[in-house]
Amino acid sequence: MTLANLLSAEQIVPEMKTTARWEAIGELVDVLVNAGRIREDEREVVLDSIKQREQTLITGIGFGIAIPHASSDKVEEVVAAFGRSTVRTEFDALDGRPVF
């Protein structure tokens, strides 16, 4: 499986609308809902799984990159969304720097 196999054009956000950590994660989950990769009625369960994972172990890996993720029994296959921002977002990254 490659990143190209995981991301369609509709799952890429070239400029995120939000600059707050939790809202940014929600925006990316919404992208997956809109792309039909997550069912709308399961959005909150999936979002809660990601938030719990994020609170347990930070996914801001450094160098301006964060990879929020989680496992959920509501999602049967690996799904992904990519978001980019020109505005810094605080993600408690390992290097202490914001993500973009």
PDB file of N, CA and C in Angstrom:
ATOM      1  N   MET A   1       0.855  -1.171   0.000  1.00  0.00           N
ATOM      2  CA  MET A   1       0.000   0.000   0.000  1.00  0.00           C
ATOM      3  C   MET A   1       0.904   1.238   0.000  1.00  0.00           C
ATOM      4  N   THR A   2       0.584   2.172  -0.888  1.00  0.00           N
ATOM      5  CA  THR A   2       1.346   3.416  -0.955  1.00  0.00           C
ATOM      6  C   THR A   2       0.449   4.583  -0.572  1.00  0.00           C
ATOM      7  N   LEU A   3       1.066   5.704  -0.282  1.00  0.00           N
ATOM      8  CA  LEU A   3       0.306   6.908   0.045  1.00  0.00           C
ATOM      9  C   LEU A   3      -0.607   7.295  -1.114  1.00  0.00           C
ATOM     10  N   ALA A   4      -0.133   7.094  -2.326  1.00  0.00           N
ATOM     11  CA  ALA A   4      -0.947   7.408  -3.509  1.00  0.00           C
ATOM     12  C   ALA A   4      -2.210   6.559  -3.551  1.00  0.00           C
ATOM     13  N   ASN A   5      -2.151   5.344  -3.039  1.00  0.00           N
ATOM     14  CA  ASN A   5      -3.332   4.478  -2.988  1.00  0.00           C
ATOM     15  C   ASN A   5      -4.324   4.925  -1.931  1.00  0.00           C
ATOM     16  N   LEU A   6      -3.830   5.613  -0.895  1.00  0.00           N
ATOM     17  CA  LEU A   6      -4.690   6.047   0.210  1.00  0.00           C
ATOM     18  C   LEU A   6      -5.383   7.373  -0.040  1.00  0.00           C
ATOM     19  N   LEU A   7      -4.776   8.240  -0.837  1.00  0.00           N
ATOM     20  CA  LEU A   7      -5.285   9.607  -0.991  1.00  0.00           C
ATOM     21  C   LEU A   7      -5.816   9.874  -2.388  1.00  0.00           C
ATOM     22  N   SER A   8      -7.068  10.241  -2.452  1.00  0.00           N
ATOM     23  CA  SER A   8      -7.621  10.754  -3.705  1.00  0.00           C
ATOM     24  C   SER A   8      -7.528  12.283  -3.634  1.00  0.00           C
ATOM     25  N   ALA A   9      -7.749  12.945  -4.737  1.00  0.00           N
ATOM     26  CA  ALA A   9      -7.668  14.409  -4.764  1.00  0.00           C
ATOM     27  C   ALA A   9      -8.634  15.034  -3.759  1.00  0.00           C
ATOM     28  N   GLU A  10      -9.803  14.417  -3.566  1.00  0.00           N
ATOM     29  CA  GLU A  10     -10.783  14.983  -2.640  1.00  0.00           C
ATOM     30  C   GLU A  10     -10.400  14.775  -1.178  1.00  0.00           C
ATOM     31  N   GLN A  11      -9.377  13.977  -0.918  1.00  0.00           N
ATOM     32  CA  GLN A  11      -8.913  13.746   0.441  1.00  0.00           C
ATOM     33  C   GLN A  11      -7.678  14.595   0.781  1.00  0.00           C
ATOM     34  N   ILE A  12      -7.367  15.543  -0.063  1.00  0.00           N
ATOM     35  CA  ILE A  12      -6.244  16.447   0.144  1.00  0.00           C
ATOM     36  C   ILE A  12      -6.778  17.857   0.309  1.00  0.00           C
ATOM     37  N   VAL A  13      -6.386  18.506   1.405  1.00  0.00           N
ATOM     38  CA  VAL A  13      -6.799  19.881   1.687  1.00  0.00           C
ATOM     39  C   VAL A  13      -5.547  20.753   1.557  1.00  0.00           C
ATOM     40  N   PRO A  14      -5.427  21.510   0.458  1.00  0.00           N
ATOM     41  CA  PRO A  14      -4.211  22.302   0.259  1.00  0.00           C
ATOM     42  C   PRO A  14      -4.061  23.456   1.245  1.00  0.00           C
ATOM     43  N   GLU A  15      -5.167  23.944   1.780  1.00  0.00           N
ATOM     44  CA  GLU A  15      -5.126  25.007   2.788  1.00  0.00           C
ATOM     45  C   GLU A  15      -6.236  24.768   3.789  1.00  0.00           C
ATOM     46  N   MET A  16      -5.834  24.310   4.980  1.00  0.00           N
ATOM     47  CA  MET A  16      -6.810  24.028   6.040  1.00  0.00           C
ATOM     48  C   MET A  16      -7.542  25.314   6.416  1.00  0.00           C
ATOM     49  N   LYS A  17      -8.808  25.176   6.762  1.00  0.00           N
ATOM     50  CA  LYS A  17      -9.614  26.331   7.177  1.00  0.00           C
ATOM     51  C   LYS A  17      -9.343  26.718   8.618  1.00  0.00           C
ATOM     52  N   THR A  18      -9.070  25.746   9.454  1.00  0.00           N
ATOM     53  CA  THR A  18      -8.887  25.999  10.875  1.00  0.00           C
ATOM     54  C   THR A  18      -7.417  25.914  11.260  1.00  0.00           C
ATOM     55  N   THR A  19      -7.074  26.588  12.338  1.00  0.00           N
ATOM     56  CA  THR A  19      -5.689  26.574  12.799  1.00  0.00           C
ATOM     57  C   THR A  19      -5.575  26.065  14.237  1.00  0.00           C
ATOM     58  N   ALA A  20      -6.643  25.533  14.783  1.00  0.00           N
ATOM     59  CA  ALA A  20      -6.628  24.960  16.123  1.00  0.00           C
ATOM     60  C   ALA A  20      -6.530  23.439  16.003  1.00  0.00           C
ATOM     61  N   ARG A  21      -5.757  22.843  16.865  1.00  0.00           N
ATOM     62  CA  ARG A  21      -5.456  21.412  16.793  1.00  0.00           C
ATOM     63  C   ARG A  21      -6.687  20.522  16.669  1.00  0.00           C
ATOM     64  N   TRP A  22      -7.612  20.601  17.610  1.00  0.00           N
ATOM     65  CA  TRP A  22      -8.764  19.694  17.599  1.00  0.00           C
ATOM     66  C   TRP A  22      -9.695  19.978  16.436  1.00  0.00           C
ATOM     67  N   GLU A  23      -9.853  21.251  16.081  1.00  0.00           N
ATOM     68  CA  GLU A  23     -10.692  21.587  14.937  1.00  0.00           C
ATOM     69  C   GLU A  23     -10.060  21.110  13.632  1.00  0.00           C
ATOM     70  N   ALA A  24      -8.734  21.163  13.560  1.00  0.00           N
ATOM     71  CA  ALA A  24      -8.037  20.678  12.366  1.00  0.00           C
ATOM     72  C   ALA A  24      -8.250  19.174  12.193  1.00  0.00           C
ATOM     73  N   ILE A  25      -8.176  18.446  13.287  1.00  0.00           N
ATOM     74  CA  ILE A  25      -8.427  17.006  13.220  1.00  0.00           C
ATOM     75  C   ILE A  25      -9.864  16.751  12.770  1.00  0.00           C
ATOM     76  N   GLY A  26     -10.817  17.510  13.312  1.00  0.00           N
ATOM     77  CA  GLY A  26     -12.210  17.389  12.891  1.00  0.00           C
ATOM     78  C   GLY A  26     -12.396  17.717  11.417  1.00  0.00           C
ATOM     79  N   GLU A  27     -11.672  18.728  10.941  1.00  0.00           N
ATOM     80  CA  GLU A  27     -11.764  19.091   9.524  1.00  0.00           C
ATOM     81  C   GLU A  27     -11.302  17.940   8.632  1.00  0.00           C
ATOM     82  N   LEU A  28     -10.243  17.260   9.033  1.00  0.00           N
ATOM     83  CA  LEU A  28      -9.749  16.129   8.247  1.00  0.00           C
ATOM     84  C   LEU A  28     -10.700  14.935   8.309  1.00  0.00           C
ATOM     85  N   VAL A  29     -11.313  14.708   9.459  1.00  0.00           N
ATOM     86  CA  VAL A  29     -12.325  13.645   9.550  1.00  0.00           C
ATOM     87  C   VAL A  29     -13.502  13.984   8.636  1.00  0.00           C
ATOM     88  N   ASP A  30     -13.896  15.255   8.602  1.00  0.00           N
ATOM     89  CA  ASP A  30     -14.980  15.672   7.699  1.00  0.00           C
ATOM     90  C   ASP A  30     -14.634  15.412   6.240  1.00  0.00           C
ATOM     91  N   VAL A  31     -13.379  15.595   5.890  1.00  0.00           N
ATOM     92  CA  VAL A  31     -12.932  15.299   4.522  1.00  0.00           C
ATOM     93  C   VAL A  31     -13.177  13.828   4.209  1.00  0.00           C
ATOM     94  N   LEU A  32     -12.872  12.962   5.170  1.00  0.00           N
ATOM     95  CA  LEU A  32     -13.085  11.527   4.960  1.00  0.00           C
ATOM     96  C   LEU A  32     -14.567  11.169   4.898  1.00  0.00           C
ATOM     97  N   VAL A  33     -15.375  11.863   5.681  1.00  0.00           N
ATOM     98  CA  VAL A  33     -16.828  11.652   5.620  1.00  0.00           C
ATOM     99  C   VAL A  33     -17.337  12.082   4.243  1.00  0.00           C
ATOM    100  N   ASN A  34     -16.939  13.262   3.805  1.00  0.00           N
ATOM    101  CA  ASN A  34     -17.398  13.782   2.512  1.00  0.00           C
ATOM    102  C   ASN A  34     -16.920  12.933   1.339  1.00  0.00           C
ATOM    103  N   ALA A  35     -15.780  12.273   1.508  1.00  0.00           N
ATOM    104  CA  ALA A  35     -15.248  11.399   0.459  1.00  0.00           C
ATOM    105  C   ALA A  35     -15.879  10.005   0.505  1.00  0.00           C
ATOM    106  N   GLY A  36     -16.758   9.773   1.500  1.00  0.00           N
ATOM    107  CA  GLY A  36     -17.410   8.477   1.618  1.00  0.00           C
ATOM    108  C   GLY A  36     -16.521   7.401   2.230  1.00  0.00           C
ATOM    109  N   ARG A  37     -15.418   7.802   2.877  1.00  0.00           N
ATOM    110  CA  ARG A  37     -14.496   6.840   3.483  1.00  0.00           C
ATOM    111  C   ARG A  37     -14.877   6.507   4.919  1.00  0.00           C
ATOM    112  N   ILE A  38     -15.623   7.427   5.567  1.00  0.00           N
ATOM    113  CA  ILE A  38     -16.175   7.204   6.905  1.00  0.00           C
ATOM    114  C   ILE A  38     -17.658   7.554   6.829  1.00  0.00           C
ATOM    115  N   ARG A  39     -18.480   6.706   7.416  1.00  0.00           N
ATOM    116  CA  ARG A  39     -19.920   6.997   7.402  1.00  0.00           C
ATOM    117  C   ARG A  39     -20.206   8.193   8.298  1.00  0.00           C
ATOM    118  N   GLU A  40     -21.125   9.034   7.863  1.00  0.00           N
ATOM    119  CA  GLU A  40     -21.456  10.246   8.609  1.00  0.00           C
ATOM    120  C   GLU A  40     -21.940   9.942  10.021  1.00  0.00           C
ATOM    121  N   ASP A  41     -22.719   8.881  10.169  1.00  0.00           N
ATOM    122  CA  ASP A  41     -23.226   8.544  11.502  1.00  0.00           C
ATOM    123  C   ASP A  41     -22.146   7.969  12.421  1.00  0.00           C
ATOM    124  N   GLU A  42     -20.963   7.709  11.898  1.00  0.00           N
ATOM    125  CA  GLU A  42     -19.859   7.202  12.704  1.00  0.00           C
ATOM    126  C   GLU A  42     -18.760   8.246  12.892  1.00  0.00           C
ATOM    127  N   ARG A  43     -18.984   9.455  12.412  1.00  0.00           N
ATOM    128  CA  ARG A  43     -17.997  10.531  12.495  1.00  0.00           C
ATOM    129  C   ARG A  43     -17.520  10.765  13.922  1.00  0.00           C
ATOM    130  N   GLU A  44     -18.448  10.925  14.846  1.00  0.00           N
ATOM    131  CA  GLU A  44     -18.084  11.265  16.226  1.00  0.00           C
ATOM    132  C   GLU A  44     -17.311  10.138  16.903  1.00  0.00           C
ATOM    133  N   VAL A  45     -17.675   8.900  16.621  1.00  0.00           N
ATOM    134  CA  VAL A  45     -16.969   7.765  17.219  1.00  0.00           C
ATOM    135  C   VAL A  45     -15.526   7.732  16.718  1.00  0.00           C
ATOM    136  N   VAL A  46     -15.352   7.932  15.426  1.00  0.00           N
ATOM    137  CA  VAL A  46     -14.011   7.950  14.844  1.00  0.00           C
ATOM    138  C   VAL A  46     -13.217   9.135  15.391  1.00  0.00           C
ATOM    139  N   LEU A  47     -13.842  10.298  15.437  1.00  0.00           N
ATOM    140  CA  LEU A  47     -13.170  11.494  15.963  1.00  0.00           C
ATOM    141  C   LEU A  47     -12.760  11.282  17.422  1.00  0.00           C
ATOM    142  N   ASP A  48     -13.622  10.685  18.217  1.00  0.00           N
ATOM    143  CA  ASP A  48     -13.283  10.397  19.616  1.00  0.00           C
ATOM    144  C   ASP A  48     -12.092   9.442  19.715  1.00  0.00           C
ATOM    145  N   SER A  49     -12.026   8.461  18.827  1.00  0.00           N
ATOM    146  CA  SER A  49     -10.895   7.529  18.825  1.00  0.00           C
ATOM    147  C   SER A  49      -9.590   8.268  18.548  1.00  0.00           C
ATOM    148  N   ILE A  50      -9.636   9.185  17.593  1.00  0.00           N
ATOM    149  CA  ILE A  50      -8.432   9.954  17.259  1.00  0.00           C
ATOM    150  C   ILE A  50      -8.047  10.865  18.426  1.00  0.00           C
ATOM    151  N   LYS A  51      -9.030  11.504  19.049  1.00  0.00           N
ATOM    152  CA  LYS A  51      -8.739  12.383  20.183  1.00  0.00           C
ATOM    153  C   LYS A  51      -8.141  11.600  21.350  1.00  0.00           C
ATOM    154  N   GLN A  52      -8.690  10.424  21.633  1.00  0.00           N
ATOM    155  CA  GLN A  52      -8.143   9.600  22.717  1.00  0.00           C
ATOM    156  C   GLN A  52      -6.704   9.199  22.414  1.00  0.00           C
ATOM    157  N   ARG A  53      -6.442   8.819  21.198  1.00  0.00           N
ATOM    158  CA  ARG A  53      -5.076   8.439  20.795  1.00  0.00           C
ATOM    159  C   ARG A  53      -4.149   9.641  20.922  1.00  0.00           C
ATOM    160  N   GLU A  54      -4.604  10.792  20.495  1.00  0.00           N
ATOM    161  CA  GLU A  54      -3.799  12.017  20.537  1.00  0.00           C
ATOM    162  C   GLU A  54      -3.494  12.415  21.981  1.00  0.00           C
ATOM    163  N   GLN A  55      -4.416  12.201  22.880  1.00  0.00           N
ATOM    164  CA  GLN A  55      -4.192  12.545  24.282  1.00  0.00           C
ATOM    165  C   GLN A  55      -3.271  11.536  24.971  1.00  0.00           C
ATOM    166  N   THR A  56      -3.235  10.315  24.460  1.00  0.00           N
ATOM    167  CA  THR A  56      -2.386   9.280  25.033  1.00  0.00           C
ATOM    168  C   THR A  56      -0.935   9.440  24.575  1.00  0.00           C
ATOM    169  N   LEU A  57      -0.753   9.666  23.309  1.00  0.00           N
ATOM    170  CA  LEU A  57       0.581   9.799  22.741  1.00  0.00           C
ATOM    171  C   LEU A  57       0.516  10.827  21.620  1.00  0.00           C
ATOM    172  N   ILE A  58       1.263  11.883  21.771  1.00  0.00           N
ATOM    173  CA  ILE A  58       1.219  13.003  20.831  1.00  0.00           C
ATOM    174  C   ILE A  58       1.689  12.572  19.444  1.00  0.00           C
ATOM    175  N   THR A  59       1.000  13.046  18.433  1.00  0.00           N
ATOM    176  CA  THR A  59       1.337  12.668  17.061  1.00  0.00           C
ATOM    177  C   THR A  59       2.048  13.780  16.299  1.00  0.00           C
ATOM    178  N   GLY A  60       2.386  14.872  16.984  1.00  0.00           N
ATOM    179  CA  GLY A  60       3.226  15.903  16.370  1.00  0.00           C
ATOM    180  C   GLY A  60       4.651  15.386  16.371  1.00  0.00           C
ATOM    181  N   ILE A  61       5.136  14.932  15.219  1.00  0.00           N
ATOM    182  CA  ILE A  61       6.422  14.240  15.167  1.00  0.00           C
ATOM    183  C   ILE A  61       7.602  15.193  15.022  1.00  0.00           C
ATOM    184  N   GLY A  62       7.333  16.466  14.747  1.00  0.00           N
ATOM    185  CA  GLY A  62       8.394  17.438  14.575  1.00  0.00           C
ATOM    186  C   GLY A  62       8.533  17.866  13.130  1.00  0.00           C
ATOM    187  N   PHE A  63       9.414  18.844  12.915  1.00  0.00           N
ATOM    188  CA  PHE A  63       9.663  19.380  11.573  1.00  0.00           C
ATOM    189  C   PHE A  63       8.401  19.925  10.905  1.00  0.00           C
ATOM    190  N   GLY A  64       7.442  20.404  11.728  1.00  0.00           N
ATOM    191  CA  GLY A  64       6.210  20.966  11.193  1.00  0.00           C
ATOM    192  C   GLY A  64       5.181  19.937  10.768  1.00  0.00           C
ATOM    193  N   ILE A  65       5.349  18.690  11.210  1.00  0.00           N
ATOM    194  CA  ILE A  65       4.470  17.601  10.766  1.00  0.00           C
ATOM    195  C   ILE A  65       3.783  16.946  11.959  1.00  0.00           C
ATOM    196  N   ALA A  66       2.495  16.678  11.803  1.00  0.00           N
ATOM    197  CA  ALA A  66       1.732  15.872  12.759  1.00  0.00           C
ATOM    198  C   ALA A  66       0.976  14.818  11.967  1.00  0.00           C
ATOM    199  N   ILE A  67       0.847  13.653  12.560  1.00  0.00           N
ATOM    200  CA  ILE A  67       0.119  12.561  11.901  1.00  0.00           C
ATOM    201  C   ILE A  67      -0.898  11.995  12.881  1.00  0.00           C
ATOM    202  N   PRO A  68      -1.982  12.760  13.123  1.00  0.00           N
ATOM    203  CA  PRO A  68      -3.013  12.232  14.023  1.00  0.00           C
ATOM    204  C   PRO A  68      -3.657  10.993  13.407  1.00  0.00           C
ATOM    205  N   HIS A  69      -3.797   9.954  14.214  1.00  0.00           N
ATOM    206  CA  HIS A  69      -4.342   8.697  13.709  1.00  0.00           C
ATOM    207  C   HIS A  69      -4.874   7.862  14.868  1.00  0.00           C
ATOM    208  N   ALA A  70      -5.622   6.841  14.516  1.00  0.00           N
ATOM    209  CA  ALA A  70      -6.158   5.920  15.519  1.00  0.00           C
ATOM    210  C   ALA A  70      -6.730   4.697  14.819  1.00  0.00           C
ATOM    211  N   SER A  71      -7.001   3.697  15.610  1.00  0.00           N
ATOM    212  CA  SER A  71      -7.731   2.528  15.132  1.00  0.00           C
ATOM    213  C   SER A  71      -9.172   2.658  15.601  1.00  0.00           C
ATOM    214  N   SER A  72     -10.091   2.176  14.776  1.00  0.00           N
ATOM    215  CA  SER A  72     -11.502   2.186  15.139  1.00  0.00           C
ATOM    216  C   SER A  72     -12.184   1.000  14.485  1.00  0.00           C
ATOM    217  N   ASP A  73     -13.035   0.331  15.227  1.00  0.00           N
ATOM    218  CA  ASP A  73     -13.776  -0.777  14.633  1.00  0.00           C
ATOM    219  C   ASP A  73     -14.853  -0.281  13.677  1.00  0.00           C
ATOM    220  N   LYS A  74     -15.026   1.029  13.585  1.00  0.00           N
ATOM    221  CA  LYS A  74     -15.997   1.618  12.659  1.00  0.00           C
ATOM    222  C   LYS A  74     -15.417   1.810  11.262  1.00  0.00           C
ATOM    223  N   VAL A  75     -14.111   1.644  11.140  1.00  0.00           N
ATOM    224  CA  VAL A  75     -13.439   1.804   9.848  1.00  0.00           C
ATOM    225  C   VAL A  75     -12.767   0.479   9.519  1.00  0.00           C
ATOM    226  N   GLU A  76     -13.155  -0.121   8.397  1.00  0.00           N
ATOM    227  CA  GLU A  76     -12.698  -1.465   8.076  1.00  0.00           C
ATOM    228  C   GLU A  76     -11.398  -1.512   7.286  1.00  0.00           C
ATOM    229  N   GLU A  77     -10.974  -0.379   6.731  1.00  0.00           N
ATOM    230  CA  GLU A  77      -9.731  -0.345   5.968  1.00  0.00           C
ATOM    231  C   GLU A  77      -8.964   0.924   6.312  1.00  0.00           C
ATOM    232  N   VAL A  78      -7.724   0.962   5.947  1.00  0.00           N
ATOM    233  CA  VAL A  78      -6.913   2.143   6.204  1.00  0.00           C
ATOM    234  C   VAL A  78      -7.428   3.290   5.342  1.00  0.00           C
ATOM    235  N   VAL A  79      -7.692   4.420   5.989  1.00  0.00           N
ATOM    236  CA  VAL A  79      -8.118   5.620   5.269  1.00  0.00           C
ATOM    237  C   VAL A  79      -7.216   6.769   5.700  1.00  0.00           C
ATOM    238  N   ALA A  80      -7.103   7.771   4.844  1.00  0.00           N
ATOM    239  CA  ALA A  80      -6.223   8.896   5.163  1.00  0.00           C
ATOM    240  C   ALA A  80      -6.738  10.166   4.501  1.00  0.00           C
ATOM    241  N   ALA A  81      -6.399  11.268   5.144  1.00  0.00           N
ATOM    242  CA  ALA A  81      -6.632  12.595   4.572  1.00  0.00           C
ATOM    243  C   ALA A  81      -5.366  13.393   4.849  1.00  0.00           C
ATOM    244  N   PHE A  82      -5.056  14.303   3.961  1.00  0.00           N
ATOM    245  CA  PHE A  82      -3.863  15.137   4.104  1.00  0.00           C
ATOM    246  C   PHE A  82      -4.292  16.593   4.126  1.00  0.00           C
ATOM    247  N   GLY A  83      -3.805  17.323   5.112  1.00  0.00           N
ATOM    248  CA  GLY A  83      -4.109  18.746   5.198  1.00  0.00           C
ATOM    249  C   GLY A  83      -2.838  19.553   5.382  1.00  0.00           C
ATOM    250  N   ARG A  84      -2.804  20.710   4.757  1.00  0.00           N
ATOM    251  CA  ARG A  84      -1.664  21.609   4.845  1.00  0.00           C
ATOM    252  C   ARG A  84      -2.175  22.979   5.253  1.00  0.00           C
ATOM    253  N   SER A  85      -1.366  23.696   6.007  1.00  0.00           N
ATOM    254  CA  SER A  85      -1.745  25.037   6.419  1.00  0.00           C
ATOM    255  C   SER A  85      -0.540  25.947   6.329  1.00  0.00           C
ATOM    256  N   THR A  86      -0.764  27.186   5.949  1.00  0.00           N
ATOM    257  CA  THR A  86       0.320  28.169   5.958  1.00  0.00           C
ATOM    258  C   THR A  86       0.359  28.882   7.303  1.00  0.00           C
ATOM    259  N   VAL A  87      -0.625  28.606   8.148  1.00  0.00           N
ATOM    260  CA  VAL A  87      -0.678  29.183   9.486  1.00  0.00           C
ATOM    261  C   VAL A  87      -0.226  28.111  10.478  1.00  0.00           C
ATOM    262  N   ARG A  88       0.605  28.480  11.397  1.00  0.00           N
ATOM    263  CA  ARG A  88       1.121  27.535  12.388  1.00  0.00           C
ATOM    264  C   ARG A  88       0.013  27.058  13.323  1.00  0.00           C
ATOM    265  N   THR A  89       0.036  25.775  13.631  1.00  0.00           N
ATOM    266  CA  THR A  89      -0.916  25.167  14.550  1.00  0.00           C
ATOM    267  C   THR A  89      -0.141  24.483  15.673  1.00  0.00           C
ATOM    268  N   GLU A  90      -0.487  24.790  16.909  1.00  0.00           N
ATOM    269  CA  GLU A  90       0.186  24.169  18.048  1.00  0.00           C
ATOM    270  C   GLU A  90      -0.301  22.735  18.200  1.00  0.00           C
ATOM    271  N   PHE A  91       0.616  21.786  18.168  1.00  0.00           N
ATOM    272  CA  PHE A  91       0.277  20.368  18.242  1.00  0.00           C
ATOM    273  C   PHE A  91       1.056  19.647  19.325  1.00  0.00           C
ATOM    274  N   ASP A  92       1.730  20.402  20.194  1.00  0.00           N
ATOM    275  CA  ASP A  92       2.585  19.801  21.219  1.00  0.00           C
ATOM    276  C   ASP A  92       3.574  18.812  20.599  1.00  0.00           C
ATOM    277  N   ALA A  93       4.161  19.212  19.482  1.00  0.00           N
ATOM    278  CA  ALA A  93       5.079  18.337  18.760  1.00  0.00           C
ATOM    279  C   ALA A  93       6.308  18.033  19.602  1.00  0.00           C
ATOM    280  N   LEU A  94       6.960  16.936  19.291  1.00  0.00           N
ATOM    281  CA  LEU A  94       8.132  16.485  20.020  1.00  0.00           C
ATOM    282  C   LEU A  94       9.254  17.514  20.014  1.00  0.00           C
ATOM    283  N   ASP A  95       9.386  18.280  18.934  1.00  0.00           N
ATOM    284  CA  ASP A  95      10.439  19.285  18.871  1.00  0.00           C
ATOM    285  C   ASP A  95       9.985  20.648  19.403  1.00  0.00           C
ATOM    286  N   GLY A  96       8.730  20.715  19.907  1.00  0.00           N
ATOM    287  CA  GLY A  96       8.215  21.961  20.482  1.00  0.00           C
ATOM    288  C   GLY A  96       7.816  23.005  19.464  1.00  0.00           C
ATOM    289  N   ARG A  97       7.873  22.669  18.197  1.00  0.00           N
ATOM    290  CA  ARG A  97       7.540  23.633  17.139  1.00  0.00           C
ATOM    291  C   ARG A  97       6.129  23.366  16.619  1.00  0.00           C
ATOM    292  N   PRO A  98       5.455  24.397  16.116  1.00  0.00           N
ATOM    293  CA  PRO A  98       4.108  24.191  15.556  1.00  0.00           C
ATOM    294  C   PRO A  98       4.156  23.405  14.253  1.00  0.00           C
ATOM    295  N   VAL A  99       3.006  22.924  13.836  1.00  0.00           N
ATOM    296  CA  VAL A  99       2.902  22.210  12.571  1.00  0.00           C
ATOM    297  C   VAL A  99       2.251  23.117  11.545  1.00  0.00           C
ATOM    298  N   PHE A 100       2.410  22.763  10.288  1.00  0.00           N
ATOM    299  CA  PHE A 100       1.837  23.546   9.182  1.00  0.00           C
ATOM    300  C   PHE A 100       0.894  22.684   8.381  1.00  0.00           C
TER     301      PHE A 100
END
